[in-house]
mmCIF file of C-alpha atoms in Angstrom:
data_model
loop_
_atom_site.group_PDB
_atom_site.id
_atom_site.type_symbol
_atom_site.label_atom_id
_atom_site.label_comp_id
_atom_site.label_asym_id
_atom_site.label_seq_id
_atom_site.Cartn_x
_atom_site.Cartn_y
_atom_site.Cartn_z
ATOM 1 C CA MET A 1 -0.273 0.007 0.182
ATOM 2 C CA ASP A 2 1.573 3.468 -1.234
ATOM 3 C CA VAL A 3 0.490 6.388 1.731
ATOM 4 C CA TRP A 4 0.839 9.663 0.374
ATOM 5 C CA VAL A 5 1.706 12.512 3.106
ATOM 6 C CA PRO A 6 2.743 15.891 2.670
ATOM 7 C CA TYR A 7 6.075 17.625 2.146
ATOM 8 C CA GLY A 8 6.587 21.003 2.013
ATOM 9 C CA LYS A 9 4.372 22.417 -0.966
ATOM 10 C CA THR A 10 4.009 18.597 -2.928
ATOM 11 C CA GLN A 11 3.308 14.995 -1.094
ATOM 12 C CA VAL A 12 5.988 11.939 -0.995
ATOM 13 C CA PHE A 13 4.817 8.424 -0.328
ATOM 14 C CA CYS A 14 5.782 5.372 1.689
ATOM 15 C CA ARG A 15 5.163 1.952 0.504
ATOM 16 C CA ILE A 16 3.930 0.159 3.528
ATOM 17 C CA PRO A 17 3.219 -4.183 3.006
ATOM 18 C CA SER A 18 -0.175 -5.417 3.033
ATOM 19 C CA GLU A 19 0.742 -7.429 5.949
ATOM 20 C CA VAL A 20 1.376 -4.568 8.446
ATOM 21 C CA ASP A 21 -1.715 -3.016 10.582
ATOM 22 C CA LEU A 22 -2.172 0.068 9.295
ATOM 23 C CA GLU A 23 -4.226 3.044 10.869
ATOM 24 C CA VAL A 24 -4.472 6.104 8.956
ATOM 25 C CA LEU A 25 -5.649 8.701 11.532
ATOM 26 C CA GLU A 26 -7.900 11.661 9.797
ATOM 27 C CA PRO A 27 -9.920 14.693 11.091
ATOM 28 C CA ARG A 28 -13.597 14.601 11.236
ATOM 29 C CA LEU A 29 -14.373 18.060 9.667
ATOM 30 C CA ASP A 30 -16.871 18.595 6.437
ATOM 31 C CA GLY A 31 -15.225 22.323 5.881
ATOM 32 C CA VAL A 32 -16.847 25.639 5.109
ATOM 33 C CA SER A 33 -16.402 27.935 2.265
ATOM 34 C CA GLN A 34 -14.464 30.946 2.006
ATOM 35 C CA ASP A 35 -17.594 33.070 1.049
ATOM 36 C CA GLN A 36 -19.404 31.606 4.337
ATOM 37 C CA LEU A 37 -16.098 33.360 5.839
ATOM 38 C CA LEU A 38 -16.053 36.331 4.152
ATOM 39 C CA GLU A 39 -19.606 36.931 4.519
ATOM 40 C CA ARG A 40 -19.087 36.956 8.272
ATOM 41 C CA VAL A 41 -16.171 39.505 7.850
ATOM 42 C CA ARG A 42 -18.347 41.865 6.322
ATOM 43 C CA GLU A 43 -20.666 42.066 9.193
ATOM 44 C CA ILE A 44 -18.104 44.046 11.033
ATOM 45 C CA ASP A 45 -19.467 47.048 11.880
ATOM 46 C CA LEU A 46 -17.483 49.830 13.457
ATOM 47 C CA PRO A 47 -18.515 52.365 16.137
ATOM 48 C CA SER A 48 -18.742 55.763 15.123
ATOM 49 C CA SER A 49 -15.742 56.816 17.215
ATOM 50 C CA VAL A 50 -12.994 54.885 15.522
ATOM 51 C CA GLN A 51 -10.582 56.594 13.718
ATOM 52 C CA ARG A 52 -7.560 53.993 14.113
ATOM 53 C CA VAL A 53 -7.867 50.356 12.881
ATOM 54 C CA PHE A 54 -4.914 47.760 14.023
ATOM 55 C CA ILE A 55 -4.983 44.828 12.398
ATOM 56 C CA ALA A 56 -2.611 42.039 13.962
ATOM 57 C CA ALA A 57 -2.012 38.926 11.756
ATOM 58 C CA ASP A 58 -0.359 35.570 12.584
ATOM 59 C CA PRO A 59 3.618 35.211 11.565
ATOM 60 C CA PHE A 60 4.528 35.372 7.829
ATOM 61 C CA PRO A 61 4.055 32.579 6.213
ATOM 62 C CA PHE A 62 1.230 31.418 8.334
ATOM 63 C CA CYS A 63 -0.792 34.193 6.953
ATOM 64 C CA ALA A 64 0.123 34.527 3.741
ATOM 65 C CA ARG A 65 -2.979 32.519 2.353
ATOM 66 C CA GLU A 66 -5.002 35.485 3.972
ATOM 67 C CA ILE A 67 -4.389 38.416 2.225
ATOM 68 C CA ASN A 68 -7.348 38.654 0.067
ATOM 69 C CA LEU A 69 -9.226 37.994 3.727
ATOM 70 C CA ILE A 70 -7.544 40.862 5.134
ATOM 71 C CA SER A 71 -7.487 42.764 2.127
ATOM 72 C CA GLU A 72 -11.732 42.132 1.717
ATOM 73 C CA LEU A 73 -11.706 43.097 5.580
ATOM 74 C CA MET A 74 -10.136 46.608 5.068
ATOM 75 C CA LYS A 75 -12.257 47.505 1.922
ATOM 76 C CA HIS A 76 -15.123 46.593 3.990
ATOM 77 C CA LEU A 77 -13.830 48.626 6.853
ATOM 78 C CA LEU A 78 -13.277 51.454 4.310
ATOM 79 C CA GLU A 79 -16.443 51.594 2.785
ATOM 80 C CA GLN A 80 -17.444 52.514 6.138
ATOM 81 C CA ARG A 81 -15.640 55.530 6.792
ATOM 82 C CA SER A 82 -12.578 56.493 6.015
ATOM 83 C CA VAL A 83 -10.017 55.146 9.320
ATOM 84 C CA GLU A 84 -6.362 54.840 9.400
ATOM 85 C CA ILE A 85 -5.329 51.027 9.129
ATOM 86 C CA THR A 86 -2.156 49.174 10.209
ATOM 87 C CA VAL A 87 -1.579 45.879 9.152
ATOM 88 C CA CYS A 88 0.983 44.014 11.212
ATOM 89 C CA PHE A 89 2.575 40.373 10.379
ATOM 90 C CA GLY A 90 4.919 38.505 12.480
ATOM 91 C CA CYS A 91 8.136 37.950 10.463
ATOM 92 C CA GLY A 92 11.192 36.072 11.713
ATOM 93 C CA GLU A 93 14.355 37.325 10.325
ATOM 94 C CA ALA A 94 14.699 34.228 8.184
ATOM 95 C CA ASP A 95 11.318 35.150 6.447
ATOM 96 C CA GLY A 96 12.953 37.848 4.838
ATOM 97 C CA VAL A 97 11.207 41.233 4.374
ATOM 98 C CA GLU A 98 11.770 41.240 0.769
ATOM 99 C CA ALA A 99 9.056 38.165 0.618
ATOM 100 C CA LEU A 100 6.394 40.361 2.024
ATOM 101 C CA ASP A 101 6.472 43.244 -0.882
ATOM 102 C CA GLU A 102 3.960 41.435 -2.904
ATOM 103 C CA VAL A 103 1.766 41.563 0.257
ATOM 104 C CA GLY A 104 2.552 45.155 0.771
ATOM 105 C CA ALA A 105 1.292 45.872 -2.343
ATOM 106 C CA ALA A 106 -1.672 44.299 -2.349
ATOM 107 C CA LEU A 107 -2.729 45.831 1.282
ATOM 108 C CA ARG A 108 -1.524 49.262 0.060
ATOM 109 C CA LYS A 109 -4.182 49.319 -2.457
ATOM 110 C CA PRO A 110 -7.059 50.042 -0.246
ATOM 111 C CA ARG A 111 -4.652 52.471 1.367
ATOM 112 C CA ALA A 112 -3.326 50.655 4.555
ATOM 113 C CA GLN A 113 0.113 50.819 5.938
ATOM 114 C CA LEU A 114 2.097 47.330 6.340
ATOM 115 C CA VAL A 115 4.097 47.002 9.523
ATOM 116 C CA VAL A 116 6.616 44.227 9.419
ATOM 117 C CA ASN A 117 7.415 42.329 12.927
ATOM 118 C CA SER A 118 10.912 41.475 11.572
ATOM 119 C CA GLY A 119 12.274 43.585 14.665
ATOM 120 C CA SER A 120 15.958 44.609 14.782
ATOM 121 C CA GLY A 121 17.622 41.201 15.480
ATOM 122 C CA ILE A 122 14.868 40.559 17.453
ATOM 123 C CA GLU A 123 13.282 36.928 16.591
ATOM 124 C CA TYR A 124 9.242 37.214 16.081
ATOM 125 C CA GLU A 125 7.527 36.835 19.146
ATOM 126 C CA GLY A 126 4.175 37.897 17.974
ATOM 127 C CA LEU A 127 3.616 42.034 19.894
ATOM 128 C CA SER A 128 5.335 40.765 22.874
ATOM 129 C CA GLY A 129 8.558 40.841 20.548
ATOM 130 C CA LEU A 130 8.610 44.621 20.081
ATOM 131 C CA SER A 131 7.697 46.927 22.779
ATOM 132 C CA GLY A 132 8.339 50.119 20.666
ATOM 133 C CA PRO A 133 6.429 51.570 17.609
ATOM 134 C CA VAL A 134 4.630 48.062 16.924
ATOM 135 C CA LEU A 135 3.281 48.222 20.416
ATOM 136 C CA ARG A 136 2.596 51.763 20.197
ATOM 137 C CA ARG A 137 0.151 51.372 17.337
ATOM 138 C CA HIS A 138 -1.646 48.638 19.058
ATOM 139 C CA ARG A 139 -2.243 50.316 21.885
ATOM 140 C CA GLU A 140 -3.336 53.765 20.509
ATOM 141 C CA ALA A 141 -5.779 52.076 17.906
ATOM 142 C CA ASP A 142 -9.532 52.466 18.538
ATOM 143 C CA TYR A 143 -10.314 49.232 17.040
ATOM 144 C CA ARG A 144 -8.520 46.150 16.951
ATOM 145 C CA VAL A 145 -8.805 42.854 15.019
ATOM 146 C CA VAL A 146 -6.415 39.770 15.439
ATOM 147 C CA VAL A 147 -6.655 37.012 12.207
ATOM 148 C CA SER A 148 -4.668 34.030 13.396
ATOM 149 C CA TRP A 149 -4.752 30.265 12.652
ATOM 150 C CA LEU A 150 -5.695 27.633 15.099
ATOM 151 C CA ARG A 151 -3.115 25.180 15.222
ATOM 152 C CA PRO A 152 -2.157 22.954 18.079
ATOM 153 C CA SER A 153 0.941 23.643 20.477
ATOM 154 C CA LYS A 154 2.423 21.173 23.167
ATOM 155 C CA VAL A 155 3.020 23.979 25.206
ATOM 156 C CA PHE A 156 0.378 26.707 23.924
ATOM 157 C CA GLY A 157 -2.671 25.172 23.243
ATOM 158 C CA ALA A 158 -4.082 26.051 20.402
ATOM 159 C CA PHE A 159 -1.160 28.534 19.110
ATOM 160 C CA GLY A 160 -1.987 32.136 17.125
ATOM 161 C CA VAL A 161 -1.667 35.749 17.716
ATOM 162 C CA PRO A 162 -4.405 35.694 20.821
ATOM 163 C CA GLN A 163 -1.558 34.150 22.982
ATOM 164 C CA THR A 164 1.061 36.788 21.773
ATOM 165 C CA LEU A 165 -1.586 39.871 22.488
ATOM 166 C CA ALA A 166 -2.206 38.388 25.955
ATOM 167 C CA HIS A 167 1.572 38.404 26.814
ATOM 168 C CA ALA A 168 2.094 41.719 25.202
ATOM 169 C CA SER A 169 2.190 43.489 28.805
ATOM 170 C CA LEU A 170 4.107 40.986 30.482
ATOM 171 C CA HIS A 171 8.077 41.865 32.086
ATOM 172 C CA PRO A 172 10.658 39.687 30.343
ATOM 173 C CA GLU A 173 11.555 38.061 33.121
ATOM 174 C CA ALA A 174 7.928 36.972 34.240
ATOM 175 C CA LEU A 175 7.274 36.045 30.307
ATOM 176 C CA ALA A 176 10.469 33.698 30.616
ATOM 177 C CA LYS A 177 8.884 32.564 33.706
ATOM 178 C CA GLN A 178 5.657 31.713 32.332
ATOM 179 C CA ARG A 179 6.796 29.975 29.306
ATOM 180 C CA LEU A 180 9.031 27.920 31.155
ATOM 181 C CA GLU A 181 6.093 26.722 33.206
ATOM 182 C CA LEU A 182 3.861 25.976 30.220
ATOM 183 C CA VAL A 183 6.833 23.854 28.645
ATOM 184 C CA GLU A 184 6.842 22.101 32.051
ATOM 185 C CA GLU A 185 3.239 21.526 32.178
ATOM 186 C CA ALA A 186 2.822 20.136 28.603
ATOM 187 C CA LEU A 187 5.480 17.546 29.172
ATOM 188 C CA ARG A 188 3.210 16.235 31.874
ATOM 189 C CA GLU A 189 0.041 16.621 30.322
ATOM 190 C CA GLU A 190 -2.296 14.009 28.651
ATOM 191 C CA ASP A 191 -3.671 16.265 27.064
ATOM 192 C CA PRO A 192 -1.703 18.721 23.937
ATOM 193 C CA LEU A 193 -4.734 20.981 23.236
ATOM 194 C CA ALA A 194 -6.255 22.830 25.849
ATOM 195 C CA VAL A 195 -7.881 26.253 26.275
ATOM 196 C CA ARG A 196 -4.356 27.507 28.114
ATOM 197 C CA GLY A 197 -4.730 30.512 30.890
ATOM 198 C CA THR A 198 -3.441 32.587 28.464
ATOM 199 C CA VAL A 199 -6.266 35.040 26.819
ATOM 200 C CA GLY A 200 -7.272 36.888 29.441
ATOM 201 C CA GLY A 201 -5.240 39.918 28.557
ATOM 202 C CA LEU A 202 -6.328 39.995 25.256
ATOM 203 C CA GLU A 203 -6.820 43.469 23.895
ATOM 204 C CA ALA A 204 -8.636 43.264 20.835
ATOM 205 C CA ASP A 205 -12.144 44.108 19.820
ATOM 206 C CA PHE A 206 -12.706 41.242 17.054
ATOM 207 C CA ALA A 207 -10.955 38.278 15.950
ATOM 208 C CA ILE A 208 -11.002 35.721 13.095
ATOM 209 C CA GLN A 209 -9.653 32.322 13.930
ATOM 210 C CA LEU A 210 -9.147 30.073 11.079
ATOM 211 C CA LEU A 211 -8.591 26.161 10.754
ATOM 212 C CA ARG A 212 -7.124 25.376 7.447
ATOM 213 C CA ARG A 213 -6.319 21.650 5.443
ATOM 214 C CA GLU A 214 -2.846 21.465 4.208
ATOM 215 C CA ASP A 215 -3.752 22.045 0.815
ATOM 216 C CA GLY A 216 -5.622 25.685 1.991
ATOM 217 C CA SER A 217 -9.579 25.005 2.056
ATOM 218 C CA LEU A 218 -11.401 25.975 5.046
ATOM 219 C CA TYR A 219 -12.296 23.324 7.892
ATOM 220 C CA GLY A 220 -13.822 25.747 9.814
ATOM 221 C CA PHE A 221 -13.361 29.533 11.008
ATOM 222 C CA TRP A 222 -14.862 31.320 14.161
ATOM 223 C CA ALA A 223 -15.337 35.310 14.273
ATOM 224 C CA GLY A 224 -16.447 37.760 16.469
ATOM 225 C CA GLU A 225 -15.148 38.548 20.249
ATOM 226 C CA PRO A 226 -12.109 37.525 20.685
ATOM 227 C CA THR A 227 -12.203 35.669 23.843
ATOM 228 C CA LYS A 228 -15.249 33.921 23.070
ATOM 229 C CA CYS A 229 -14.244 33.126 19.283
ATOM 230 C CA TYR A 230 -11.004 31.692 20.571
ATOM 231 C CA VAL A 231 -12.496 29.708 23.443
ATOM 232 C CA GLU A 232 -15.498 28.076 20.885
ATOM 233 C CA GLY A 233 -12.854 27.171 18.342
ATOM 234 C CA VAL A 234 -10.520 25.550 20.294
ATOM 235 C CA ARG A 235 -13.203 23.393 21.796
ATOM 236 C CA ALA A 236 -14.800 22.628 18.030
ATOM 237 C CA PHE A 237 -11.170 22.207 16.920
ATOM 238 C CA SER A 238 -10.671 19.616 19.858
ATOM 239 C CA GLU A 239 -13.875 17.801 19.542
ATOM 240 C CA ALA A 240 -12.873 17.223 15.962
ATOM 241 C CA PHE A 241 -9.225 16.500 16.082
ATOM 242 C CA ALA A 242 -9.594 13.885 19.334
ATOM 243 C CA GLN A 243 -9.319 10.275 18.088
ATOM 244 C CA GLU A 244 -9.088 7.291 19.684
ATOM 245 C CA VAL A 245 -5.502 4.811 19.360
ATOM 246 C CA ARG A 246 -5.663 1.409 20.369
ATOM 247 C CA GLY A 247 -2.370 1.411 22.133
ATOM 248 C CA ALA A 248 1.213 2.301 21.382
ATOM 249 C CA CYS A 249 2.016 1.820 18.026
ATOM 250 C CA ASP A 250 5.465 -0.380 16.679
ATOM 251 C CA ALA A 251 6.115 2.594 14.331
ATOM 252 C CA VAL A 252 4.590 6.296 13.850
ATOM 253 C CA LEU A 253 4.772 7.576 10.104
ATOM 254 C CA ALA A 254 4.651 11.371 10.633
ATOM 255 C CA SER A 255 4.235 14.486 8.373
ATOM 256 C CA ALA A 256 4.479 17.763 10.127
ATOM 257 C CA GLY A 257 1.341 19.084 7.342
ATOM 258 C CA GLY A 258 3.402 20.250 4.623
ATOM 259 C CA TYR A 259 3.526 24.459 4.180
ATOM 260 C CA PRO A 260 3.612 26.376 5.776
ATOM 261 C CA VAL A 261 3.884 24.244 8.810
ATOM 262 C CA ASP A 262 7.402 22.763 7.892
ATOM 263 C CA THR A 263 8.970 26.022 6.607
ATOM 264 C CA TYR A 264 11.110 25.856 9.383
ATOM 265 C CA LEU A 265 12.766 23.227 11.675
ATOM 266 C CA VAL A 266 11.524 25.206 14.232
ATOM 267 C CA SER A 267 7.563 25.451 13.524
ATOM 268 C CA SER A 268 7.888 21.776 12.788
ATOM 269 C CA VAL A 269 8.716 20.814 16.514
ATOM 270 C CA ASP A 270 5.017 20.874 17.994
ATOM 271 C CA ALA A 271 4.319 18.300 14.866
ATOM 272 C CA LEU A 272 7.126 16.083 16.339
ATOM 273 C CA ALA A 273 6.409 16.158 19.836
ATOM 274 C CA MET A 274 2.784 15.087 19.362
ATOM 275 C CA SER A 275 4.033 12.370 17.199
ATOM 276 C CA ALA A 276 6.044 11.423 19.472
ATOM 277 C CA ASP A 277 3.439 10.492 21.893
ATOM 278 C CA LEU A 278 1.969 7.650 19.756
ATOM 279 C CA VAL A 279 4.664 5.589 20.646
ATOM 280 C CA GLU A 280 6.926 3.870 23.579
ATOM 281 C CA GLY A 281 9.947 5.043 24.081
ATOM 282 C CA GLY A 282 13.019 3.030 23.412
ATOM 283 C CA GLY A 283 14.497 1.948 19.805
ATOM 284 C CA LYS A 284 13.565 3.666 16.377
ATOM 285 C CA THR A 285 10.303 3.953 15.937
ATOM 286 C CA LEU A 286 9.454 7.587 14.702
ATOM 287 C CA LEU A 287 9.594 8.479 10.964
ATOM 288 C CA PHE A 288 8.984 12.124 10.586
ATOM 289 C CA ILE A 289 9.073 14.139 7.659
ATOM 290 C CA ALA A 290 9.293 18.125 7.610
ATOM 291 C CA GLU A 291 10.516 19.536 4.761
ATOM 292 C CA CYS A 292 12.290 22.512 6.433
ATOM 293 C CA GLY A 293 13.262 24.241 3.130
ATOM 294 C CA SER A 294 13.863 27.645 4.359
ATOM 295 C CA GLY A 295 15.683 26.417 7.145
ATOM 296 C CA ILE A 296 15.999 26.499 10.863
ATOM 297 C CA GLY A 297 13.819 29.744 11.198
ATOM 298 C CA SER A 298 15.352 30.619 14.254
ATOM 299 C CA GLU A 299 18.712 31.693 15.402
ATOM 300 C CA ALA A 300 17.840 31.267 18.999
ATOM 301 C CA PHE A 301 16.435 28.055 18.496
ATOM 302 C CA ALA A 302 19.588 26.942 17.012
ATOM 303 C CA LEU A 303 21.656 28.745 19.696
ATOM 304 C CA ALA A 304 19.938 27.043 22.844
ATOM 305 C CA LEU A 305 20.191 23.381 20.994
ATOM 306 C CA GLN A 306 24.103 24.120 20.266
ATOM 307 C CA LYS A 307 24.793 25.695 23.899
ATOM 308 C CA CYS A 308 23.029 23.375 26.264
ATOM 309 C CA PRO A 309 23.712 19.654 25.831
ATOM 310 C CA THR A 310 21.549 18.588 28.801
ATOM 311 C CA SER A 311 18.198 19.154 29.526
ATOM 312 C CA ARG A 312 19.144 20.917 32.454
ATOM 313 C CA GLU A 313 20.721 23.360 30.954
ATOM 314 C CA LEU A 314 18.282 24.273 28.494
ATOM 315 C CA ARG A 315 15.926 24.197 31.101
ATOM 316 C CA GLU A 316 17.821 27.280 32.764
ATOM 317 C CA TRP A 317 18.403 28.956 29.464
ATOM 318 C CA ALA A 318 14.982 28.723 28.676
ATOM 319 C CA ALA A 319 14.221 30.430 32.215
ATOM 320 C CA ARG A 320 16.349 33.430 31.089
ATOM 321 C CA LYS A 321 14.736 33.611 27.827
ATOM 322 C CA PRO A 322 10.935 34.693 26.929
ATOM 323 C CA LEU A 323 11.642 33.259 23.721
ATOM 324 C CA ILE A 324 8.830 30.770 21.615
ATOM 325 C CA SER A 325 11.676 29.475 20.259
ATOM 326 C CA VAL A 326 13.825 28.621 22.859
ATOM 327 C CA SER A 327 10.658 26.685 24.434
ATOM 328 C CA GLN A 328 10.495 24.792 21.132
ATOM 329 C CA ALA A 329 14.582 23.894 21.829
ATOM 330 C CA LEU A 330 13.522 22.634 25.294
ATOM 331 C CA LEU A 331 10.240 20.677 24.218
ATOM 332 C CA ALA A 332 12.639 19.333 20.909
ATOM 333 C CA ARG A 333 14.977 17.743 23.501
ATOM 334 C CA ALA A 334 12.556 16.413 25.637
ATOM 335 C CA VAL A 335 11.298 14.347 22.420
ATOM 336 C CA SER A 336 14.521 13.306 21.662
ATOM 337 C CA GLU A 337 15.349 11.706 24.924
ATOM 338 C CA LYS A 338 11.961 10.288 25.044
ATOM 339 C CA VAL A 339 11.503 8.385 21.425
ATOM 340 C CA GLY A 340 13.825 6.831 19.011
ATOM 341 C CA GLY A 341 13.566 8.081 15.451
ATOM 342 C CA VAL A 342 14.432 9.520 11.906
ATOM 343 C CA MET A 343 13.528 12.952 10.522
ATOM 344 C CA VAL A 344 13.032 12.977 6.753
ATOM 345 C CA THR A 345 13.877 16.728 6.189
ATOM 346 C CA ALA A 346 15.864 19.142 4.162
ATOM 347 C CA ALA A 347 17.237 21.175 7.448
ATOM 348 C CA PRO A 348 21.335 20.305 8.038
ATOM 349 C CA LYS A 349 22.335 16.897 9.348
ATOM 350 C CA THR A 350 24.152 18.427 12.201
ATOM 351 C CA TYR A 351 21.578 20.596 13.697
ATOM 352 C CA VAL A 352 18.909 17.095 13.270
ATOM 353 C CA GLU A 353 21.711 14.466 14.449
ATOM 354 C CA ASP A 354 23.954 16.273 16.730
ATOM 355 C CA MET A 355 21.393 18.749 18.074
ATOM 356 C CA MET A 356 17.972 17.178 18.128
ATOM 357 C CA GLY A 357 19.205 13.499 18.515
ATOM 358 C CA PHE A 358 17.480 12.039 15.514
ATOM 359 C CA LEU A 359 18.656 10.195 12.680
ATOM 360 C CA HIS A 360 19.022 12.004 9.429
ATOM 361 C CA ALA A 361 17.469 11.127 5.730
ATOM 362 C CA ASP A 362 17.324 12.788 2.623
ATOM 363 C CA THR A 363 14.097 10.654 1.365
ATOM 364 C CA LEU A 364 11.223 8.880 2.864
ATOM 365 C CA ARG A 365 12.362 5.511 1.763
ATOM 366 C CA GLU A 366 16.000 5.710 3.279
ATOM 367 C CA GLY A 367 13.775 6.826 6.219
ATOM 368 C CA ALA A 368 11.618 3.744 6.272
ATOM 369 C CA GLU A 369 14.912 1.197 5.851
ATOM 370 C CA ALA A 370 16.340 3.301 8.776
ATOM 371 C CA ILE A 371 13.619 2.323 11.378
ATOM 372 C CA ASN A 372 12.918 -0.931 9.197
ATOM 373 C CA LEU A 373 9.412 0.170 8.752
ATOM 374 C CA ALA A 374 8.637 -2.736 6.635
ATOM 375 C CA ARG A 375 8.877 -5.169 9.724
ATOM 376 C CA LYS A 376 6.673 -3.390 11.933
ATOM 377 C CA LYS A 377 3.778 -5.280 12.894
ATOM 378 C CA ARG A 378 1.911 -1.929 13.714
ATOM 379 C CA VAL A 379 2.180 1.598 12.169
ATOM 380 C CA CYS A 380 0.142 4.591 12.974
ATOM 381 C CA VAL A 381 0.253 7.102 9.846
ATOM 382 C CA LEU A 382 -0.294 11.321 10.494
ATOM 383 C CA ARG A 383 -0.832 12.967 7.282
ATOM 384 C CA ASN A 384 -0.972 16.378 9.622
ATOM 385 C CA ALA A 385 0.585 15.639 12.530
ATOM 386 C CA SER A 386 0.312 19.451 13.181
ATOM 387 C CA VAL A 387 -3.552 19.011 14.098
ATOM 388 C CA VAL A 388 -3.983 16.121 16.296
ATOM 389 C CA ARG A 389 -4.658 16.110 20.070
ATOM 390 C CA ARG A 390 -5.199 13.767 23.416
ATOM 391 C CA TRP A 391 -2.684 10.844 21.932
ATOM 392 C CA ARG A 392 -0.789 10.327 24.959
ATOM 393 C CA ALA A 393 -4.553 10.091 27.214
ATOM 394 C CA ALA A 394 -6.065 7.917 24.618
ATOM 395 C CA GLN A 395 -2.982 5.603 25.025
ATOM 396 C CA SER A 396 -3.344 5.285 28.815
ATOM 397 C CA LYS A 397 -7.117 4.854 28.426
ATOM 398 C CA ALA A 398 -6.061 1.750 26.066
ATOM 399 C CA LYS A 399 -3.557 0.274 28.416
ATOM 400 C CA ALA A 400 -5.920 0.792 31.758
#
């Protein structure tokens, strides 16, 4: 049997013998149309006192697919009255501001100002990464909108702009402490997707939360009062992607979900961590696929892994650094200490093997041979490990 899985902007296949007990896990959602989403966006009614609108969008490239949505949103707002609109994309250094030129051209047509949070050496950390002009524009706005993908994170629950806005007012030391606590909780938590306590400080008037398939089509969306639609979205997401498994597998073949999730190594870590929850420790049991064609994605992520050879040192590092990517480094290290496996990726071999502790493979066939996939009795396939939840809880229930 040939099993196809996303890899970057394409798909690759793995041939699995017919005698293998194969389980392919897929979400249970029918999907909605883009027109339904645009219709909901056009229902936004600006209060008469509004003069400045601030739109905070997910980090590029996650929100690159939403340019038409954001353009339509701005046109609708400008039809109501003449307002000043600022659009802020989060953008790590590796993305390159040049990549946003086309985006900027599209947004300037309806008279919006584009702000890219690339940060003078500061990696993307949502709006909490910059305490200067970006935050000032956000706080001075009369009306604030967030546009975000719902995607699960072992550390942050359903991750996106709402959490970073909620963290914006925290002191760096408090932020570092909170993120370390979230990582420690995630490593103990049986449910990797939950409504975390990070939305209480959300400063926004309207939110658009999106859930997309890897091909860009919509599973669902939630729009309206930010905290309410975020919580409702996470719960609906949670129910759709909660799946029972019969027990621990002999091997797991998992894709990070393709572009844009696997654009960078750092953005693939959550999918890696959730894939690892399906397998028992010991031996090479995880075959993980993430193209990472644009590289590591974060100097802080690489530096943390380079400088901290042990988990204890990495925890101490994370306690001082209020960066999401340092939390991801700690999560990656915890996974590699628990599960052995192979990563099929274009990321440098030295990062995968020397710092993350996984074997490196250039092709899926090579990776399958390295973990002896054809001789496994029971194999589980996750075509998109970036949208899964509750694996460990299901395992515990099956064992009980």
